[in-house]
CSV table of C-alpha atoms and ligand atoms in Angstrom, one decimal:
chain,number,residue,atom,x,y,z
A,1,MET,CA,112.1,122.4,57.2
A,2,ALA,CA,110.8,124.4,60.2
A,3,VAL,CA,113.2,126.9,61.7
A,4,LYS,CA,114.3,125.8,65.2
A,5,ALA,CA,115.5,127.9,68.1
A,6,LEU,CA,119.2,128.5,68.6
A,7,LYS,CA,121.3,126.0,70.7
A,8,GLY,CA,121.2,127.0,74.3
A,9,PHE,CA,118.1,129.3,73.8
A,10,LYS,CA,115.0,127.8,75.3
A,11,ASP,CA,111.3,128.5,75.1
A,12,ILE,CA,109.4,128.7,78.3
A,13,ILE,CA,106.0,127.3,77.4
A,14,PRO,CA,102.6,127.3,79.1
A,15,GLY,CA,102.7,124.8,81.9
A,16,GLU,CA,106.3,125.8,82.7
A,17,VAL,CA,105.6,129.5,82.8
A,18,GLU,CA,103.6,129.1,86.1
A,19,THR,CA,106.8,128.0,87.8
A,20,TRP,CA,108.6,131.1,86.5
A,21,GLN,CA,105.8,133.4,87.7
A,22,PHE,CA,105.9,131.7,91.1
A,23,ILE,CA,109.7,132.4,91.3
A,24,GLU,CA,109.3,136.0,90.2
A,25,HIS,CA,106.4,136.7,92.5
A,26,THR,CA,108.1,135.2,95.5
A,27,ALA,CA,111.4,137.0,94.8
A,28,ARG,CA,109.6,140.3,94.3
A,29,GLU,CA,107.7,140.0,97.5
A,30,ILE,CA,110.8,139.4,99.6
A,31,LEU,CA,112.9,141.9,97.7
A,32,HIS,CA,110.3,144.6,98.4
A,33,SER,CA,110.2,143.7,102.1
A,34,PHE,CA,113.9,144.5,102.2
A,35,GLY,CA,113.4,147.8,100.5
A,36,CYS,CA,114.7,146.8,97.1
A,37,GLU,CA,113.3,148.7,94.1
A,38,GLU,CA,113.0,147.3,90.6
A,39,ILE,CA,115.0,148.8,87.8
A,40,LYS,CA,114.8,147.8,84.1
A,41,VAL,CA,118.0,148.2,82.1
A,42,PRO,CA,118.8,147.5,78.4
A,43,ILE,CA,119.9,144.2,77.1
A,44,LEU,CA,122.5,145.8,74.8
A,45,GLU,CA,125.4,147.8,76.2
A,46,LYS,CA,128.7,149.1,74.9
A,47,THR,CA,131.3,146.3,75.1
A,48,LYS,CA,133.7,148.3,77.1
A,49,LEU,CA,131.2,148.4,80.1
A,50,PHE,CA,131.7,144.7,80.6
A,51,LYS,CA,135.4,144.7,79.8
A,52,ARG,CA,136.0,147.3,82.4
A,53,SER,CA,133.9,145.7,85.1
A,54,ILE,CA,133.9,141.9,84.7
A,55,GLY,CA,137.6,142.0,83.7
A,56,GLU,CA,139.5,141.6,80.4
A,57,THR,CA,141.0,138.2,81.4
A,58,THR,CA,137.9,136.5,82.7
A,59,ASP,CA,136.2,133.6,80.8
A,60,ILE,CA,133.1,135.7,80.4
A,61,VAL,CA,134.9,138.5,78.6
A,62,GLU,CA,137.5,136.3,76.8
A,63,LYS,CA,135.2,133.6,75.5
A,64,GLU,CA,131.6,133.9,76.3
A,65,MET,CA,130.2,137.3,75.3
A,66,TYR,CA,127.8,137.9,72.4
A,67,THR,CA,129.7,140.8,71.0
A,68,PHE,CA,129.1,142.3,67.5
A,69,ALA,CA,129.6,145.5,65.6
A,70,ASP,CA,126.7,147.8,65.4
A,71,ARG,CA,125.8,149.2,61.9
A,72,ASN,CA,128.0,152.2,62.6
A,73,GLY,CA,130.9,149.9,63.6
A,74,SER,CA,130.8,150.4,67.4
A,75,SER,CA,131.2,147.3,69.5
A,76,LEU,CA,128.0,146.2,71.4
A,77,THR,CA,127.5,143.3,73.8
A,78,MET,CA,124.4,141.5,74.9
A,79,ARG,CA,124.6,141.7,78.7
A,80,PRO,CA,126.2,138.6,80.2
A,81,GLU,CA,125.2,139.6,83.7
A,82,GLY,CA,123.2,142.3,85.5
A,83,THR,CA,125.6,144.2,87.8
A,84,ALA,CA,127.5,146.3,85.2
A,85,PRO,CA,124.3,147.6,83.4
A,86,VAL,CA,122.6,148.4,86.8
A,87,LEU,CA,125.7,150.2,88.0
A,88,ARG,CA,125.9,152.1,84.7
A,89,ALA,CA,122.3,153.2,85.1
A,90,TYR,CA,122.9,154.1,88.8
A,91,ILE,CA,125.7,156.4,87.8
A,92,GLU,CA,124.1,157.8,84.7
A,93,ASN,CA,120.9,158.7,86.5
A,94,SER,CA,122.7,159.9,89.7
A,95,LEU,CA,120.6,157.6,91.8
A,96,HIS,CA,123.0,158.1,94.8
A,97,VAL,CA,121.9,161.7,95.1
A,98,ALA,CA,118.3,161.0,96.2
A,99,LYS,CA,119.2,157.7,97.9
A,100,PRO,CA,122.6,157.4,99.5
A,101,ILE,CA,121.6,153.8,100.3
A,102,CYS,CA,120.1,152.5,97.1
A,103,LYS,CA,118.8,148.9,96.8
A,104,LEU,CA,118.1,147.8,93.2
A,105,PHE,CA,117.0,144.6,91.5
A,106,THR,CA,116.3,143.6,88.0
A,107,ILE,CA,114.9,140.4,86.5
A,108,GLY,CA,115.6,139.3,83.0
A,109,PRO,CA,117.6,137.5,80.4
A,110,MET,CA,121.4,137.4,80.2
A,111,PHE,CA,123.6,135.9,77.5
A,112,ARG,CA,126.7,133.8,77.6
A,113,HIS,CA,128.2,131.7,74.9
A,114,GLU,CA,128.8,128.6,77.1
A,115,ARG,CA,128.5,124.9,76.3
A,116,PRO,CA,124.8,124.2,77.0
A,117,GLN,CA,124.0,121.5,79.5
A,118,LYS,CA,121.5,120.9,82.2
A,119,GLY,CA,121.1,124.1,84.1
A,120,ARG,CA,123.4,126.0,81.7
A,121,LEU,CA,122.0,127.9,78.8
A,122,ARG,CA,123.2,130.6,76.5
A,123,GLN,CA,120.2,132.7,77.2
A,124,PHE,CA,119.4,132.4,80.9
A,125,HIS,CA,117.6,134.5,83.4
A,126,GLN,CA,118.7,136.1,86.6
A,127,ILE,CA,117.2,137.8,89.5
A,128,SER,CA,120.0,140.3,90.0
A,129,VAL,CA,120.2,142.4,93.1
A,130,GLU,CA,122.6,145.3,94.0
A,131,MET,CA,122.7,147.2,97.3
A,132,LEU,CA,124.8,150.4,97.0
A,133,GLY,CA,126.1,152.9,99.5
A,134,LEU,CA,127.0,150.9,102.5
A,135,ASP,CA,130.1,148.8,103.4
A,136,HIS,CA,128.8,147.8,106.8
A,137,PRO,CA,129.2,144.0,107.4
A,138,ARG,CA,125.6,143.8,108.5
A,139,GLN,CA,124.6,144.8,105.0
A,140,ASP,CA,126.5,141.7,103.7
A,141,ALA,CA,124.7,139.5,106.3
A,142,GLU,CA,121.3,141.1,105.4
A,143,LEU,CA,121.8,140.6,101.7
A,144,MET,CA,122.8,136.9,102.1
A,145,ALA,CA,119.9,136.4,104.6
A,146,MET,CA,117.6,137.8,101.9
A,147,ALA,CA,118.9,135.5,99.3
A,148,ALA,CA,118.5,132.5,101.7
A,149,LEU,CA,114.9,133.6,102.4
A,150,ILE,CA,114.0,133.7,98.7
A,151,ILE,CA,115.2,130.1,98.4
A,152,GLN,CA,113.5,129.0,101.6
A,153,ARG,CA,110.2,130.7,100.6
A,154,LEU,CA,110.3,128.8,97.3
A,155,GLY,CA,110.4,125.6,99.4
A,156,LEU,CA,114.0,124.7,98.4
A,157,THR,CA,117.1,123.9,100.3
A,158,VAL,CA,120.6,125.0,99.4
A,159,SER,CA,123.8,125.6,101.3
A,160,LEU,CA,125.4,129.0,101.6
A,161,GLU,CA,129.2,129.1,101.1
A,162,ILE,CA,131.1,132.3,102.0
A,163,ASN,CA,134.6,133.6,101.6
A,164,SER,CA,136.4,136.9,101.7
A,165,LEU,CA,138.6,137.9,98.7
A,166,GLY,CA,140.2,140.8,100.6
A,167,CYS,CA,140.8,144.2,99.2
A,168,PRO,CA,143.5,145.9,96.9
A,169,LYS,CA,145.5,146.3,100.1
A,170,CYS,CA,145.8,142.6,101.0
A,171,ARG,CA,145.3,140.9,97.6
A,172,PRO,CA,148.9,141.5,96.3
A,173,ALA,CA,150.4,139.6,99.3
A,174,PHE,CA,148.0,136.7,98.7
A,175,ASN,CA,148.7,136.7,94.9
A,176,LYS,CA,152.4,136.5,95.7
A,177,ALA,CA,151.9,133.6,98.1
A,178,LEU,CA,149.7,131.8,95.5
A,179,LEU,CA,152.3,132.4,92.8
A,180,ASP,CA,155.1,131.0,95.0
A,181,PHE,CA,152.9,128.0,95.6
A,182,ILE,CA,152.0,127.5,91.9
A,183,GLY,CA,155.7,127.8,91.1
A,184,THR,CA,156.3,124.5,92.9
A,185,ILE,CA,153.8,122.6,90.6
A,186,ASP,CA,155.2,121.3,87.3
A,187,ASP,CA,152.1,119.7,85.7
A,188,LEU,CA,149.7,122.6,85.5
A,189,CYS,CA,147.1,122.6,82.8
A,190,ASP,CA,147.4,125.1,79.9
A,191,ASP,CA,144.5,127.2,81.3
A,192,CYS,CA,146.3,127.5,84.7
A,193,LEU,CA,149.6,128.4,83.0
A,194,ARG,CA,147.8,131.2,81.2
A,195,ARG,CA,145.9,132.3,84.3
A,196,ARG,CA,149.1,132.3,86.4
A,197,GLU,CA,150.3,135.2,84.2
A,198,SER,CA,147.0,137.1,83.8
A,199,ASN,CA,144.8,136.4,86.8
A,200,PRO,CA,146.4,134.2,89.5
A,201,LEU,CA,143.4,133.9,91.8
A,202,ARG,CA,141.4,132.3,89.0
A,203,VAL,CA,143.6,129.2,88.9
A,204,LEU,CA,141.7,128.0,92.1
A,205,ASP,CA,138.6,127.7,90.0
A,206,CYS,CA,140.2,125.3,87.5
A,207,LYS,CA,138.1,122.2,86.8
A,208,ASN,CA,141.0,120.0,85.9
A,209,GLU,CA,141.3,117.2,88.5
A,210,THR,CA,145.1,117.1,88.7
A,211,CYS,CA,145.2,120.9,89.3
A,212,GLN,CA,142.4,120.6,91.9
A,213,GLU,CA,144.4,117.9,93.7
A,214,HIS,CA,147.4,120.3,93.9
A,215,TYR,CA,145.3,123.3,95.0
A,216,LYS,CA,144.1,121.5,98.1
A,217,ASP,CA,147.4,122.5,99.6
A,218,ALA,CA,147.3,126.1,98.2
A,219,PRO,CA,147.6,129.0,100.7
A,220,SER,CA,144.3,130.3,102.0
A,221,ILE,CA,143.3,133.9,101.3
A,222,LEU,CA,141.7,134.1,104.7
A,223,ASP,CA,145.3,133.8,106.2
A,224,HIS,CA,146.3,136.8,104.2
A,225,LEU,CA,143.5,139.3,104.9
A,226,CYS,CA,144.5,142.8,106.2
A,227,ALA,CA,143.2,143.7,109.7
A,228,ASP,CA,140.3,145.7,108.3
A,229,CYS,CA,139.2,142.9,105.9
A,230,ASP,CA,139.7,140.3,108.7
A,231,SER,CA,137.5,142.2,111.1
A,232,HIS,CA,134.9,142.9,108.3
A,233,PHE,CA,134.6,139.1,107.6
A,234,SER,CA,134.3,138.3,111.3
A,235,GLU,CA,131.4,140.8,111.6
A,236,VAL,CA,129.7,139.4,108.5
A,237,LYS,CA,129.8,135.9,110.1
A,238,LYS,CA,128.5,137.4,113.3
A,239,GLY,CA,125.6,139.0,111.4
A,240,LEU,CA,124.7,135.7,109.8
A,241,ASP,CA,124.8,134.0,113.2
A,242,LEU,CA,122.5,136.7,114.6
A,243,LEU,CA,120.0,136.1,111.8
A,244,GLU,CA,120.4,132.3,112.2
A,245,VAL,CA,121.5,131.8,108.6
A,246,ASN,CA,123.6,128.7,108.2
A,247,TYR,CA,126.8,128.9,106.2
A,248,VAL,CA,130.1,127.2,105.6
A,249,VAL,CA,133.3,129.1,105.0
A,250,ASN,CA,135.0,128.0,101.7
A,251,SER,CA,138.3,129.7,101.5
A,252,PHE,CA,138.9,128.3,98.0
A,253,MET,CA,135.9,129.9,96.5
A,254,VAL,CA,136.9,132.4,93.8
A,255,ARG,CA,134.5,134.1,91.5
A,256,GLY,CA,134.5,134.2,87.7
A,257,LEU,CA,134.2,138.0,87.7
A,258,ASP,CA,137.0,140.3,88.7
A,259,TYR,CA,135.2,143.1,90.5
A,260,TYR,CA,134.8,141.4,93.9
A,261,THR,CA,136.3,142.6,97.1
A,262,ARG,CA,135.9,141.2,100.6
A,263,THR,CA,132.7,139.0,101.0
A,264,THR,CA,131.8,136.6,98.2
A,265,PHE,CA,129.2,133.8,98.4
A,266,GLU,CA,127.5,131.0,96.5
A,267,LEU,CA,124.2,129.2,97.1
A,268,ILE,CA,125.0,125.6,96.3
A,269,THR,CA,122.7,122.6,95.6
A,270,ASN,CA,123.7,119.0,95.2
A,271,ASP,CA,120.7,118.3,93.0
A,272,LEU,CA,121.7,119.8,89.6
A,273,GLY,CA,124.9,117.9,88.7
A,274,SER,CA,127.8,120.1,87.8
A,275,GLN,CA,125.8,123.3,87.6
A,276,SER,CA,125.5,123.5,91.4
A,277,ALA,CA,125.4,127.3,91.9
A,278,VAL,CA,121.8,128.5,92.2
A,279,GLY,CA,123.0,132.0,93.0
A,280,ALA,CA,126.2,133.8,93.7
A,281,GLY,CA,127.5,137.3,94.5
A,282,GLY,CA,129.6,139.4,96.7
A,283,ARG,CA,130.9,142.8,97.6
A,284,TYR,CA,132.5,145.1,94.9
A,285,ASP,CA,133.6,148.3,96.8
A,286,GLY,CA,135.7,149.7,94.0
A,287,LEU,CA,133.4,149.1,91.0
A,288,VAL,CA,131.2,152.2,91.0
A,289,LYS,CA,134.2,154.4,91.0
A,290,GLN,CA,136.0,152.3,88.4
A,291,LEU,CA,133.0,152.8,86.1
A,292,GLY,CA,133.2,156.6,86.4
A,293,GLY,CA,130.8,157.1,89.4
A,294,PRO,CA,131.3,158.2,92.9
A,295,ALA,CA,133.3,156.2,95.5
A,296,VAL,CA,130.3,154.2,96.6
A,297,PRO,CA,130.6,150.6,98.0
A,298,GLY,CA,128.2,147.9,96.9
A,299,ILE,CA,127.3,144.3,97.3
A,300,GLY,CA,124.9,142.1,95.3
A,301,PHE,CA,124.0,138.7,93.9
A,302,GLY,CA,122.5,137.0,90.8
A,303,MET,CA,120.2,134.0,91.1
A,304,GLY,CA,119.8,131.7,88.1
A,305,MET,CA,116.1,131.3,87.4
A,306,GLU,CA,116.5,128.2,85.1
A,307,ARG,CA,118.2,126.4,88.0
A,308,LEU,CA,115.5,127.4,90.5
A,309,ALA,CA,112.8,126.2,88.1
A,310,LEU,CA,114.6,122.9,87.5
A,311,LEU,CA,114.9,122.4,91.3
A,312,LEU,CA,111.2,123.1,91.8
A,313,GLN,CA,110.2,120.9,88.9
A,314,GLU,CA,112.4,118.0,89.9
A,315,SER,CA,111.3,118.1,93.6
A,316,GLY,CA,107.7,118.2,92.6
A,317,LYS,CA,107.3,121.6,94.2
A,318,ALA,CA,106.5,123.5,91.0
A,319,PRO,CA,103.1,125.1,91.1
A,320,GLN,CA,100.4,123.5,89.0
A,321,ALA,CA,98.5,125.5,86.3
A,322,LYS,CA,95.4,127.0,87.9
A,323,GLY,CA,92.1,126.3,86.3
A,324,ILE,CA,89.7,128.9,85.0
A,325,ASP,CA,86.7,130.2,87.0
A,326,LEU,CA,84.0,129.5,84.5
A,327,PHE,CA,83.4,127.6,81.3
A,328,ILE,CA,80.3,128.5,79.3
A,329,ALA,CA,78.7,125.7,77.3
A,330,ALA,CA,76.1,127.0,74.8
A,331,LEU,CA,74.1,124.9,72.4
A,332,GLY,CA,72.5,126.3,69.3
A,333,ASP,CA,73.1,129.5,67.5
A,334,ALA,CA,70.7,131.7,69.6
A,335,ALA,CA,72.2,130.5,72.9
A,336,GLN,CA,75.7,130.8,71.5
A,337,GLU,CA,75.0,134.4,70.6
A,338,ARG,CA,73.7,135.3,74.1
A,339,CYS,CA,76.5,133.4,75.8
A,340,PHE,CA,79.0,135.2,73.6
A,341,VAL,CA,77.9,138.5,75.3
A,342,ILE,CA,77.7,136.9,78.8
A,343,CYS,CA,81.2,135.6,78.4
A,344,GLN,CA,82.6,139.1,77.8
A,345,ALA,CA,80.5,140.6,80.6
A,346,MET,CA,81.8,137.9,83.1
A,347,ARG,CA,85.4,138.8,82.0
A,348,ARG,CA,84.6,142.4,82.9
A,349,GLN,CA,83.8,141.1,86.4
A,350,GLY,CA,87.4,140.0,86.6
A,351,LEU,CA,86.8,136.2,86.1
A,352,GLN,CA,88.7,133.8,83.9
A,353,VAL,CA,86.2,132.6,81.5
A,354,ALA,CA,86.3,130.4,78.4
A,355,MET,CA,83.6,129.3,75.9
A,356,ASP,CA,83.5,127.1,72.8
A,357,LEU,CA,82.8,129.2,69.8
A,358,GLN,CA,82.2,126.3,67.4
A,359,ASP,CA,78.9,125.0,68.7
A,360,ARG,CA,80.1,121.5,69.4
A,361,SER,CA,78.1,118.9,71.3
A,362,LEU,CA,77.4,119.3,75.0
A,363,LYS,CA,79.6,116.2,75.7
A,364,ASN,CA,82.5,117.8,73.9
A,365,GLN,CA,82.0,121.1,75.6
A,366,MET,CA,81.9,119.5,79.1
A,367,LYS,CA,85.2,117.8,78.1
A,368,GLN,CA,86.7,121.2,77.3
A,369,ALA,CA,85.5,122.5,80.7
A,370,GLY,CA,87.3,119.6,82.4
A,371,LYS,CA,90.5,120.2,80.5
A,372,ALA,CA,90.4,123.9,81.4
A,373,LYS,CA,89.9,122.8,85.1
A,374,ALA,CA,86.9,125.1,85.3
A,375,SER,CA,85.5,125.6,88.8
A,376,TYR,CA,82.0,126.1,87.3
A,377,THR,CA,80.3,125.5,84.0
A,378,LEU,CA,77.3,127.6,82.8
A,379,ILE,CA,75.1,125.6,80.4
A,380,MET,CA,72.6,127.2,78.1
A,381,GLY,CA,70.7,125.1,75.5
A,382,GLU,CA,67.6,125.8,73.5
A,383,ASP,CA,65.3,124.9,76.4
A,384,GLU,CA,67.1,127.1,78.9
A,385,LEU,CA,67.1,129.9,76.4
A,386,ALA,CA,63.4,129.6,75.9
A,387,GLN,CA,62.8,129.5,79.7
A,388,ASN,CA,65.1,132.4,80.3
A,389,ARG,CA,67.4,130.5,82.6
A,390,VAL,CA,70.8,128.9,82.7
A,391,VAL,CA,72.2,125.9,84.6
A,392,LEU,CA,75.2,126.5,86.8
A,393,ARG,CA,77.2,123.4,87.6
A,394,ASN,CA,79.8,123.3,90.3
A,395,MET,CA,82.5,121.1,88.7
A,396,GLU,CA,83.9,119.8,92.0
A,397,THR,CA,80.7,118.9,93.9
A,398,ARG,CA,78.7,118.3,90.6
A,399,GLU,CA,75.8,120.2,92.2
A,400,GLN,CA,73.6,122.1,89.6
A,401,GLN,CA,71.4,125.0,90.1
A,402,ASP,CA,69.0,126.9,87.8
A,403,ILE,CA,69.5,130.6,87.6
A,404,THR,CA,66.9,132.9,86.0
A,405,PHE,CA,68.3,135.1,83.4
A,406,THR,CA,67.5,138.8,83.2
A,407,ASN,CA,68.0,141.3,80.5
A,408,ASP,CA,70.3,143.5,82.6
A,409,ILE,CA,73.3,141.4,81.6
A,410,GLU,CA,75.9,143.6,83.5
A,411,ASN,CA,74.0,143.3,86.8
A,412,TRP,CA,73.1,139.7,86.2
A,413,CYS,CA,76.8,138.9,85.7
A,414,ARG,CA,77.8,140.8,88.8
A,415,GLU,CA,75.5,138.6,90.9
A,416,LEU,CA,76.7,135.5,89.2
A,417,ALA,CA,80.3,136.5,89.8
A,418,THR,CA,79.5,136.6,93.6
A,419,VAL,CA,78.2,133.1,93.4
A,420,ILE,CA,81.3,131.8,91.6
A,421,ASN,CA,83.8,133.7,93.8
B,501,LIG,P1,127.4,134.7,88.3
B,501,LIG,O1,128.0,133.8,89.3
B,501,LIG,O2,128.2,134.7,87.0
B,501,LIG,O3,127.4,136.1,89.0
B,501,LIG,O4,126.0,134.3,88.0
B,501,LIG,C1,125.0,134.2,89.0
B,501,LIG,C2,124.1,133.0,88.8
B,501,LIG,O5,123.5,133.0,87.5
B,501,LIG,C3,124.8,131.7,88.9
B,501,LIG,O6,124.9,131.3,90.2
B,501,LIG,C4,123.8,130.8,88.1
B,501,LIG,O7,122.7,130.4,89.0
B,501,LIG,C5,123.2,131.7,87.1
B,501,LIG,N1,123.9,131.5,85.8
B,501,LIG,C6,125.1,132.0,85.4
B,501,LIG,N2,125.4,131.5,84.1
B,501,LIG,C7,124.4,130.7,83.8
B,501,LIG,C8,124.1,130.0,82.6
B,501,LIG,N3,124.9,130.0,81.5
B,501,LIG,N4,122.9,129.3,82.5
B,501,LIG,C9,122.1,129.3,83.6
B,501,LIG,N5,122.3,130.0,84.7
B,501,LIG,C10,123.4,130.7,84.8
B,501,LIG,C11,126.9,137.2,88.3
B,501,LIG,O8,126.4,137.2,87.2
B,501,LIG,C12,127.0,138.5,89.1
B,501,LIG,N6,126.6,139.6,88.3
B,501,LIG,C13,126.2,138.3,90.4
B,501,LIG,C14,126.4,139.6,91.3
B,501,LIG,C15,125.5,140.6,91.4
B,501,LIG,N7,127.4,139.9,92.0
B,501,LIG,C16,127.2,141.0,92.6
B,501,LIG,N8,126.0,141.5,92.2
C-alpha cells in the first residue's frame, strides 16, 4: 500500500501553489514598504526556548509541541510559532546593535499537534512579523495597520479586535479580581479549574459554553490597567483612528501565549467556521530580556497562510494558474531536432516554453498547447522545415504568420521573443 502523508500535514500542489505565491508576494511587498527585513531561522530549536517564552502552562507547551530527544539525549522542539526563534536569532546575532529599531519577518512552516480540522493543521505556515526596539503606541498602530493592509491588498475583509493585557504592574490586581470572580462559580469545567491555579487569565479563553456564559460577567482587564497602560492603550486607538483602520475593542480577548503585555489583537473572519483568527499578535515588552537579551520592547503578529488561502479560494479570489508564453509543435524527427534547440534558446530569452518530445500528431500537440494555456504556438512540420520557415499562431486571436528561419538561432529567437512579448 502507498505511504500517505501524516494526519494534519498537507501537500500544496500545483494549482494551489499560485495562491500561496500570491499571498507571499503581496505580504513581502507590503512588509518591505514598512521597512521590515526578512530573516530565516531554523525549524528545530532547544525545547527550553519555547517553554521560557510561550509559557510552561499554555496549551501549546503542555499539549501541542512536537518535542523529541536528539541522538545525544537533548530535548528539541519543532517550532510551534515564529516569535521565539526570531528573538533568539535577534539576541544571538546582536541585531539591536546596528539597528536599535529592528523590523523582522519570516515566512515558513510551524508545527502544533492540534486536532486537525478546516483551517487547522499540524504543519501550518505563518507570516510572522516582529518589530523590536520601540514601545511607542504609534508603533502598535502602525503594525496593526500593516496587517490590515496585507489583508486588504489580498482582496479580503476581516475585522480587527484589540485589547490591552496590561503589564506586570497592573496584571496582579486583575488576576486577583478575576480569581475572586471565579471563586463565585461552582460549575467550572476541569480545564478552568486547572487554569485557575496555573494561569487565571487563560480561563477567559475556555470554549466550554457553560463557562463562557459565566465569563460574560467577568471583570474587564481594561478597568484594571495602570495609568501608563491605560494611556498607552488610548494612544494606540488614536493611532488607529488617524490611519483610518477600523477596530473593535474586545476586553475578553486573551491570547494562548504567555509573553504578551499591553496591546493584543486578532484579525477575525466569519467565513472559516471555528478557526476564525486569520492572524493575531501583540506587544511583548519583557520577552527579549526574559530570553537573555537586552531590555528591548517588541510587538508582532503571525498570520496563518492556510486560512488566508482558504478565504481566497472560497471567495473565488484565488489567482488562476498563468499560461505559458509559447508552445512548440514540431512534426517529424528533423523538425523535432531543430525545435529542441529553438525551445532551449527561447528559454534563454526568459520565456516560458514547452514542447512535445514524443512526436505526437499535430492535433494532439495543439491540444497540449491549449491545456498549457499558451499565448502562442510555433509550428514546424516537414514543409516548413524544407522552406526554412515556421508558423506562429496567436492562440487568442487565432491569427497565424509565417516567419522565415535563419541559422543564427540566438538572434532569431531574440527577435521572436519581442514578437511574443
Ligand atoms: P498564534 O495566535 O498562536 O500567535 O498564531 C497566529 C496565527 O497562526 C493564527 O491567528 C492562525 O491564523 C495561525 N495558526 C495558528 N495555529 C494554526 C494551526 N494549527 N493551523 C493553521 N493556522 C494556525 C503566534 O503564533 C504568535 N507567535 C504571533 C505573534 C508574533 N505575536 C507576536 N509576534
